[in-house]
PDB file of C-alpha atoms and ligand atoms in Angstrom:
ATOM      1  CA  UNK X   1     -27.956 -10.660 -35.091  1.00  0.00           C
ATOM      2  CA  UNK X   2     -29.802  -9.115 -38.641  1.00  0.00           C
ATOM      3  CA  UNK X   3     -32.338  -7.883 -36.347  1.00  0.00           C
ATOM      4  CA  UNK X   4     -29.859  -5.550 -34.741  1.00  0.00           C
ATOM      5  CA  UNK X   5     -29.931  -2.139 -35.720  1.00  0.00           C
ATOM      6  CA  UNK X   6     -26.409   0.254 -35.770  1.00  0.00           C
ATOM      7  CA  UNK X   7     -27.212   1.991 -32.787  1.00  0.00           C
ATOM      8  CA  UNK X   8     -27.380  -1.485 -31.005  1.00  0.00           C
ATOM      9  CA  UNK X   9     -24.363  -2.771 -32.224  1.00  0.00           C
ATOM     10  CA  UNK X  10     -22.401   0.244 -31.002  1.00  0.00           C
ATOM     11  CA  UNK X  11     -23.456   0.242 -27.525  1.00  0.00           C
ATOM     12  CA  UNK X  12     -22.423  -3.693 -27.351  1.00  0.00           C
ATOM     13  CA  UNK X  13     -18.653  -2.273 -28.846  1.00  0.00           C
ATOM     14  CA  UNK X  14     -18.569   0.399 -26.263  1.00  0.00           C
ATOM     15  CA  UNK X  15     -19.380  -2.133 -23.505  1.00  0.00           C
ATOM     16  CA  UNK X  16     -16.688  -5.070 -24.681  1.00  0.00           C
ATOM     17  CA  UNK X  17     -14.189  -2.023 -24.980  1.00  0.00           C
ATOM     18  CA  UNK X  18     -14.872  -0.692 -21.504  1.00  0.00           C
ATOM     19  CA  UNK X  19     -14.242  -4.666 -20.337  1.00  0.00           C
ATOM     20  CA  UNK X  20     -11.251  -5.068 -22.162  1.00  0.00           C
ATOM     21  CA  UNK X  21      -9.435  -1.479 -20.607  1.00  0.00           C
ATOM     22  CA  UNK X  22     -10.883  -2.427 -16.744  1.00  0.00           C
ATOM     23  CA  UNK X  23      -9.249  -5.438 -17.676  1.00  0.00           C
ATOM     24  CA  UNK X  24      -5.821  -4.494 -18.903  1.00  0.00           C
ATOM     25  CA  UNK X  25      -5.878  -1.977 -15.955  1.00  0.00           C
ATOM     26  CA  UNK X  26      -6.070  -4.796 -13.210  1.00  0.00           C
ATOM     27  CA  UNK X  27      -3.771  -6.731 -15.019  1.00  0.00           C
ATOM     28  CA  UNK X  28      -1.409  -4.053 -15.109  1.00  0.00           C
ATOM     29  CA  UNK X  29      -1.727  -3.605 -11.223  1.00  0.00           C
ATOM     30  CA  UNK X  30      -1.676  -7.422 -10.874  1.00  0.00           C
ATOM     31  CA  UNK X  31       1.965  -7.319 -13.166  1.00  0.00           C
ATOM     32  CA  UNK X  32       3.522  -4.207 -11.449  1.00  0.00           C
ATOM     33  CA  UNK X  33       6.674  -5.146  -9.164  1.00  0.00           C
ATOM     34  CA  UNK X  34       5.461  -4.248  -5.624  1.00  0.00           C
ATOM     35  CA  UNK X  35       7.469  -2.376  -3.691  1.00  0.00           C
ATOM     36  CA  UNK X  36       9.041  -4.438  -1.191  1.00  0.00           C
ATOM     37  CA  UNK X  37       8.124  -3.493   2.436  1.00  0.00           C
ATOM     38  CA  UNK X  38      10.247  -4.542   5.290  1.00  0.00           C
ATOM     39  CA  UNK X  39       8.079  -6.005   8.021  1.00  0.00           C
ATOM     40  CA  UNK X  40       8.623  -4.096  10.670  1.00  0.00           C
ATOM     41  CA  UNK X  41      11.676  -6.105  12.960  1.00  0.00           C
ATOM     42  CA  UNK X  42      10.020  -8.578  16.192  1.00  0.00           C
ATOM     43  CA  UNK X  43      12.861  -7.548  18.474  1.00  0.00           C
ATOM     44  CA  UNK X  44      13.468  -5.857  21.501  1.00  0.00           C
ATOM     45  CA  UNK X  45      12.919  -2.321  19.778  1.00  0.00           C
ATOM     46  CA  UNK X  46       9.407  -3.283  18.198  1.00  0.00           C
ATOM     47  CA  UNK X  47       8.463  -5.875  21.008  1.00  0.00           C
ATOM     48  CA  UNK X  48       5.926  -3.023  22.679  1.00  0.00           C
ATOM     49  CA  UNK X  49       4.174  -2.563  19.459  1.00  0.00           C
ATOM     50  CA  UNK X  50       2.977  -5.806  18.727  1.00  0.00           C
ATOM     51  CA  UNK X  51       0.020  -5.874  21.126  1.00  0.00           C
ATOM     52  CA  UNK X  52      -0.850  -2.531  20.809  1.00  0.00           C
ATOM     53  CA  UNK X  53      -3.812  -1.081  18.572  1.00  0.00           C
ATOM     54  CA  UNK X  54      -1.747   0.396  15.013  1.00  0.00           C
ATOM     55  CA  UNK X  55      -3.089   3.684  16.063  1.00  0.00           C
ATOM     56  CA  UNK X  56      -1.222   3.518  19.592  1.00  0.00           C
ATOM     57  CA  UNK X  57       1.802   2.366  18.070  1.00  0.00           C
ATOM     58  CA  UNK X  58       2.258   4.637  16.011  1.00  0.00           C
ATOM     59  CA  UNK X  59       2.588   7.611  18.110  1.00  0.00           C
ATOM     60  CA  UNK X  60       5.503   6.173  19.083  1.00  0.00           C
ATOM     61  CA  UNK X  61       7.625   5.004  15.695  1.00  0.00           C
ATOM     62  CA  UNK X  62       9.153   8.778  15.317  1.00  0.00           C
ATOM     63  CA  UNK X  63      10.616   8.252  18.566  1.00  0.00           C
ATOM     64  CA  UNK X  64      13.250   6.717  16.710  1.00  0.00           C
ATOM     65  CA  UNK X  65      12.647   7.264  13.406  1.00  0.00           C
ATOM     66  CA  UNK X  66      12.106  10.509  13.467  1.00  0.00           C
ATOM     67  CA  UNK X  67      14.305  12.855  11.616  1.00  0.00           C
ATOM     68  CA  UNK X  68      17.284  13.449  13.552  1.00  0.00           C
ATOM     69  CA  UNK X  69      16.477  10.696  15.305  1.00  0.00           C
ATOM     70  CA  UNK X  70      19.044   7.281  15.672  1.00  0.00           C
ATOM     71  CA  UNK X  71      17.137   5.522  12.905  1.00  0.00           C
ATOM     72  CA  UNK X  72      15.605   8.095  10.444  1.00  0.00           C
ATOM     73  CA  UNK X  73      13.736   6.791   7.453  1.00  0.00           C
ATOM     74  CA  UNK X  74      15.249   6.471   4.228  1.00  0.00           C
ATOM     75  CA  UNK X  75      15.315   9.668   1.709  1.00  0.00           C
ATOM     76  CA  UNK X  76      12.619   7.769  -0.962  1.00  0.00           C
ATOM     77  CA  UNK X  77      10.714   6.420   1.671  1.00  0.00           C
ATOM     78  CA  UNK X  78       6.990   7.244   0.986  1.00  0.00           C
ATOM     79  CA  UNK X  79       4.524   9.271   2.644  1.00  0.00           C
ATOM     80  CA  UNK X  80       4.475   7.746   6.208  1.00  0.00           C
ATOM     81  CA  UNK X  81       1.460   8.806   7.793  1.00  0.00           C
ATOM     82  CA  UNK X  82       0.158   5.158   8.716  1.00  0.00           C
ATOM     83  CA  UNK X  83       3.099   3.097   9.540  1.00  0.00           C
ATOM     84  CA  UNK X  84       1.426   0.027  10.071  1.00  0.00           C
ATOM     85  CA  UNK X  85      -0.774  -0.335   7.202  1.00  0.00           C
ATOM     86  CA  UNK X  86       2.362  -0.956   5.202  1.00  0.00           C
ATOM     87  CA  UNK X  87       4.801  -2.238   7.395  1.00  0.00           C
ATOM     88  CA  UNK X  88       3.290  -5.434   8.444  1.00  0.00           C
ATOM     89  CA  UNK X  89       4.314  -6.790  12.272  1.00  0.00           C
TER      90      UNK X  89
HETATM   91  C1  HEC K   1      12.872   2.291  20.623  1.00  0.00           C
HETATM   92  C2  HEC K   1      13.220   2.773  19.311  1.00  0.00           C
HETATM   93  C3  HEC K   1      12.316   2.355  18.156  1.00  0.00           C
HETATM   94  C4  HEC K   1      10.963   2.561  18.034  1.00  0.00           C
HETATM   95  C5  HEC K   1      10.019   3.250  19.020  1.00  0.00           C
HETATM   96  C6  HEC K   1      10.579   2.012  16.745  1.00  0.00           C
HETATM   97  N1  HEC K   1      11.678   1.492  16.117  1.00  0.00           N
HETATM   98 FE1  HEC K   1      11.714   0.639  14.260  1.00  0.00          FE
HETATM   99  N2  HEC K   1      13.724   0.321  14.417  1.00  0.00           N
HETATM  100  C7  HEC K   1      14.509   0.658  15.535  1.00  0.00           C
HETATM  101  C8  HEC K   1      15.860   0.230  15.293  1.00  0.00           C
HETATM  102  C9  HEC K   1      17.029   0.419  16.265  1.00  0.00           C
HETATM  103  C10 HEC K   1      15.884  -0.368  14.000  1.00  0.00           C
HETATM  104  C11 HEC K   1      17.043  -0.972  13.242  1.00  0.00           C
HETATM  105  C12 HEC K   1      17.476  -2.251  13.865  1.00  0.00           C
HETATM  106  C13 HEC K   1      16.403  -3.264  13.875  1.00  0.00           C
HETATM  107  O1  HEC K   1      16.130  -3.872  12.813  1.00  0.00           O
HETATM  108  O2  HEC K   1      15.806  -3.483  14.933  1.00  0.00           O
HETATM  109  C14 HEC K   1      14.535  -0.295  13.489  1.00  0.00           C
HETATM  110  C15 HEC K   1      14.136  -0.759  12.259  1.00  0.00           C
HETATM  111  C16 HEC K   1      12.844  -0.674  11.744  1.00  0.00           C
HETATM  112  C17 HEC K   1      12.435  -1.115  10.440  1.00  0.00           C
HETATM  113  C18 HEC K   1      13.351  -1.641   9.370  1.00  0.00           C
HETATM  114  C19 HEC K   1      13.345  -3.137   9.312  1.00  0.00           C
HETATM  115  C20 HEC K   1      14.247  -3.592   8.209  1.00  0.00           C
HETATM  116  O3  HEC K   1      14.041  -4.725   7.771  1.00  0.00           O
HETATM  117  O4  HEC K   1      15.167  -2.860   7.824  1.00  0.00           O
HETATM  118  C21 HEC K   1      11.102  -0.888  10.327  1.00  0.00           C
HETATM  119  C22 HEC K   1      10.209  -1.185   9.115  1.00  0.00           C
HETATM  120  C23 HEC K   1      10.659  -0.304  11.553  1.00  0.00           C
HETATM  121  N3  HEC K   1      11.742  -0.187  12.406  1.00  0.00           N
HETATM  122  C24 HEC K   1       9.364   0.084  11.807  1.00  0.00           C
HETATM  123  C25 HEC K   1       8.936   0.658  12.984  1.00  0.00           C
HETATM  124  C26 HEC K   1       7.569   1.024  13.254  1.00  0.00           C
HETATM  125  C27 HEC K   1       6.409   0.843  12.281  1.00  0.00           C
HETATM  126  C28 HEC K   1       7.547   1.574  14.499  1.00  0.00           C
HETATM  127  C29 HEC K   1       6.309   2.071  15.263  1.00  0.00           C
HETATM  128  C30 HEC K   1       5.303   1.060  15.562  1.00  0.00           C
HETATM  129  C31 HEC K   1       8.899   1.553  15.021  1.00  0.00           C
HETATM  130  N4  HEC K   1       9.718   0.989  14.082  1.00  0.00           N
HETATM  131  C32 HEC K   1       9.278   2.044  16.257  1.00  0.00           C
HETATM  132  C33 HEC K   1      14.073   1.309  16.675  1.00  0.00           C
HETATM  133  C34 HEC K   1      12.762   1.683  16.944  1.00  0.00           C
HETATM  134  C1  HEC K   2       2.903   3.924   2.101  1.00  0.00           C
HETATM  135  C2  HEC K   2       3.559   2.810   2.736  1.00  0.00           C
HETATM  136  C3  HEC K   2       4.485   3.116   3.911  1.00  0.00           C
HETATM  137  C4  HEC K   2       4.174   3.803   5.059  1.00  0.00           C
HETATM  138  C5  HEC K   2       2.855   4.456   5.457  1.00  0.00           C
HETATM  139  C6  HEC K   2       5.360   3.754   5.882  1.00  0.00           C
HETATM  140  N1  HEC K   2       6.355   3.091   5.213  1.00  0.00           N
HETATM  141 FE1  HEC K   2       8.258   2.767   5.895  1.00  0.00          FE
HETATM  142  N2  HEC K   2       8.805   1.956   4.090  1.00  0.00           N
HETATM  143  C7  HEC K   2       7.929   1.705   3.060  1.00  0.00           C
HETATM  144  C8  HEC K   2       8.661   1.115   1.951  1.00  0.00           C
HETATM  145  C9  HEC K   2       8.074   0.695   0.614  1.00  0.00           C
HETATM  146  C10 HEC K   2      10.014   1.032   2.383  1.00  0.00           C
HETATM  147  C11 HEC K   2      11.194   0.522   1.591  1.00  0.00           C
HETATM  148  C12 HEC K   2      11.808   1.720   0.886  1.00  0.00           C
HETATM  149  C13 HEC K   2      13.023   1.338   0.111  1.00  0.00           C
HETATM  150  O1  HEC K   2      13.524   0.235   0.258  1.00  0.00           O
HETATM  151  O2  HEC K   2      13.459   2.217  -0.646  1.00  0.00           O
HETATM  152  C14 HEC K   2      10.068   1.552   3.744  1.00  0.00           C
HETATM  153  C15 HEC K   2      11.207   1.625   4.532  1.00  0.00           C
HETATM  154  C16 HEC K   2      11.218   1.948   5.874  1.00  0.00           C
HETATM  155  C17 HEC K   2      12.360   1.877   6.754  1.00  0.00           C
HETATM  156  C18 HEC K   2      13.748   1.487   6.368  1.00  0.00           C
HETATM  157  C19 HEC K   2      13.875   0.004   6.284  1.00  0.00           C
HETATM  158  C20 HEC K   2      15.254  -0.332   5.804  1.00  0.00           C
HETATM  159  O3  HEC K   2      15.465  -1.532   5.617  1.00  0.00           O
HETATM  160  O4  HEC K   2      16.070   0.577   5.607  1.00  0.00           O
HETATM  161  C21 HEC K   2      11.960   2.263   8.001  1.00  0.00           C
HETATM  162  C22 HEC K   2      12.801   2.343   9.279  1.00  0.00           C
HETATM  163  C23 HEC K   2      10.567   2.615   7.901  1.00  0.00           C
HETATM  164  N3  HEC K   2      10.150   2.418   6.597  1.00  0.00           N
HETATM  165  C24 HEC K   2       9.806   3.068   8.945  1.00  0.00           C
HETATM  166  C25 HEC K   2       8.530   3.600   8.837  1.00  0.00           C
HETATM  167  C26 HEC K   2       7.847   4.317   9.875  1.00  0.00           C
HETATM  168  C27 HEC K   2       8.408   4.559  11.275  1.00  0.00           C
HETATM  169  C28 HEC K   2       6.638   4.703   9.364  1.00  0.00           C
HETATM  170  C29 HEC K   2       5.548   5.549  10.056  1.00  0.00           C
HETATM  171  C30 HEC K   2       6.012   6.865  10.552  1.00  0.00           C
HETATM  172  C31 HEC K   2       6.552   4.205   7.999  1.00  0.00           C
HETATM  173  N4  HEC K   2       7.728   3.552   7.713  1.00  0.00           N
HETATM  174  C32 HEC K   2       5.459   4.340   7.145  1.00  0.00           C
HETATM  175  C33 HEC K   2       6.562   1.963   3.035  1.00  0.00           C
HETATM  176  C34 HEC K   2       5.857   2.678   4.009  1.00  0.00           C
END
């Protein structure tokens, strides 16, 4: 430890800081409330899109929930490009 010069000891700061914020940033993420995601329903409605590649299915969701359509999705609903990555079946 005598042996180290400043310079040394600065760059061993930098890299325990750099630990410590990739740390409190996963622990953040870890801590955060997710959202809670409906699965999407097994019933008679859904019971096409189960064996279907995600990609398939989804052309079809806005058939329904479409705007305007009988089961639109909810005002704060997020973007909804990829149904299925976040509505689990
Ligand atoms: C044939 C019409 C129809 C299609 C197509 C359809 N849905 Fe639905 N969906 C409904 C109806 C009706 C409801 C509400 C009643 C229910 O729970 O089944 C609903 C409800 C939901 C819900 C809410 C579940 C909850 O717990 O509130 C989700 C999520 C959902 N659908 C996802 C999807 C996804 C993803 C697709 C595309 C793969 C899709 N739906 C395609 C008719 C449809
Ligand atoms: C980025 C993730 C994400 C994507 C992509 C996504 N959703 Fe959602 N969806 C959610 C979340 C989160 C909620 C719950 C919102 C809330 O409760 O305020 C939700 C709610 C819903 C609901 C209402 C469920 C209820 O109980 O009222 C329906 C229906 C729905 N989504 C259908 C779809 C369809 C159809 C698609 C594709 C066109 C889609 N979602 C894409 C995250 C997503």
């Amino acid at each position: 430890m005598t042996t180290q010069t400043p310079k040394q000891r600065k760059t061993w700061l930098w890299n325990l800081l750099f630990l410590l914020l990739g740390g409190a940033v996963l622990g953040l993420l870890w801590l955060a409330p997710p959202i809670a995601t409906p699965y999407m329903p097994r019933d008679e409605h859904h019971a096409p899109y189960f064996d279907m590649p995600k990609k398939e299915a989804e052309k079809h969701c806005f058939e329904c929930h479409g705007p305007e359509m009988s089961n639109p999705l909810p005002k704060n609903h997020p973007p909804p490009y990829r149904c299925l990555f976040c509505h689990r079946r």
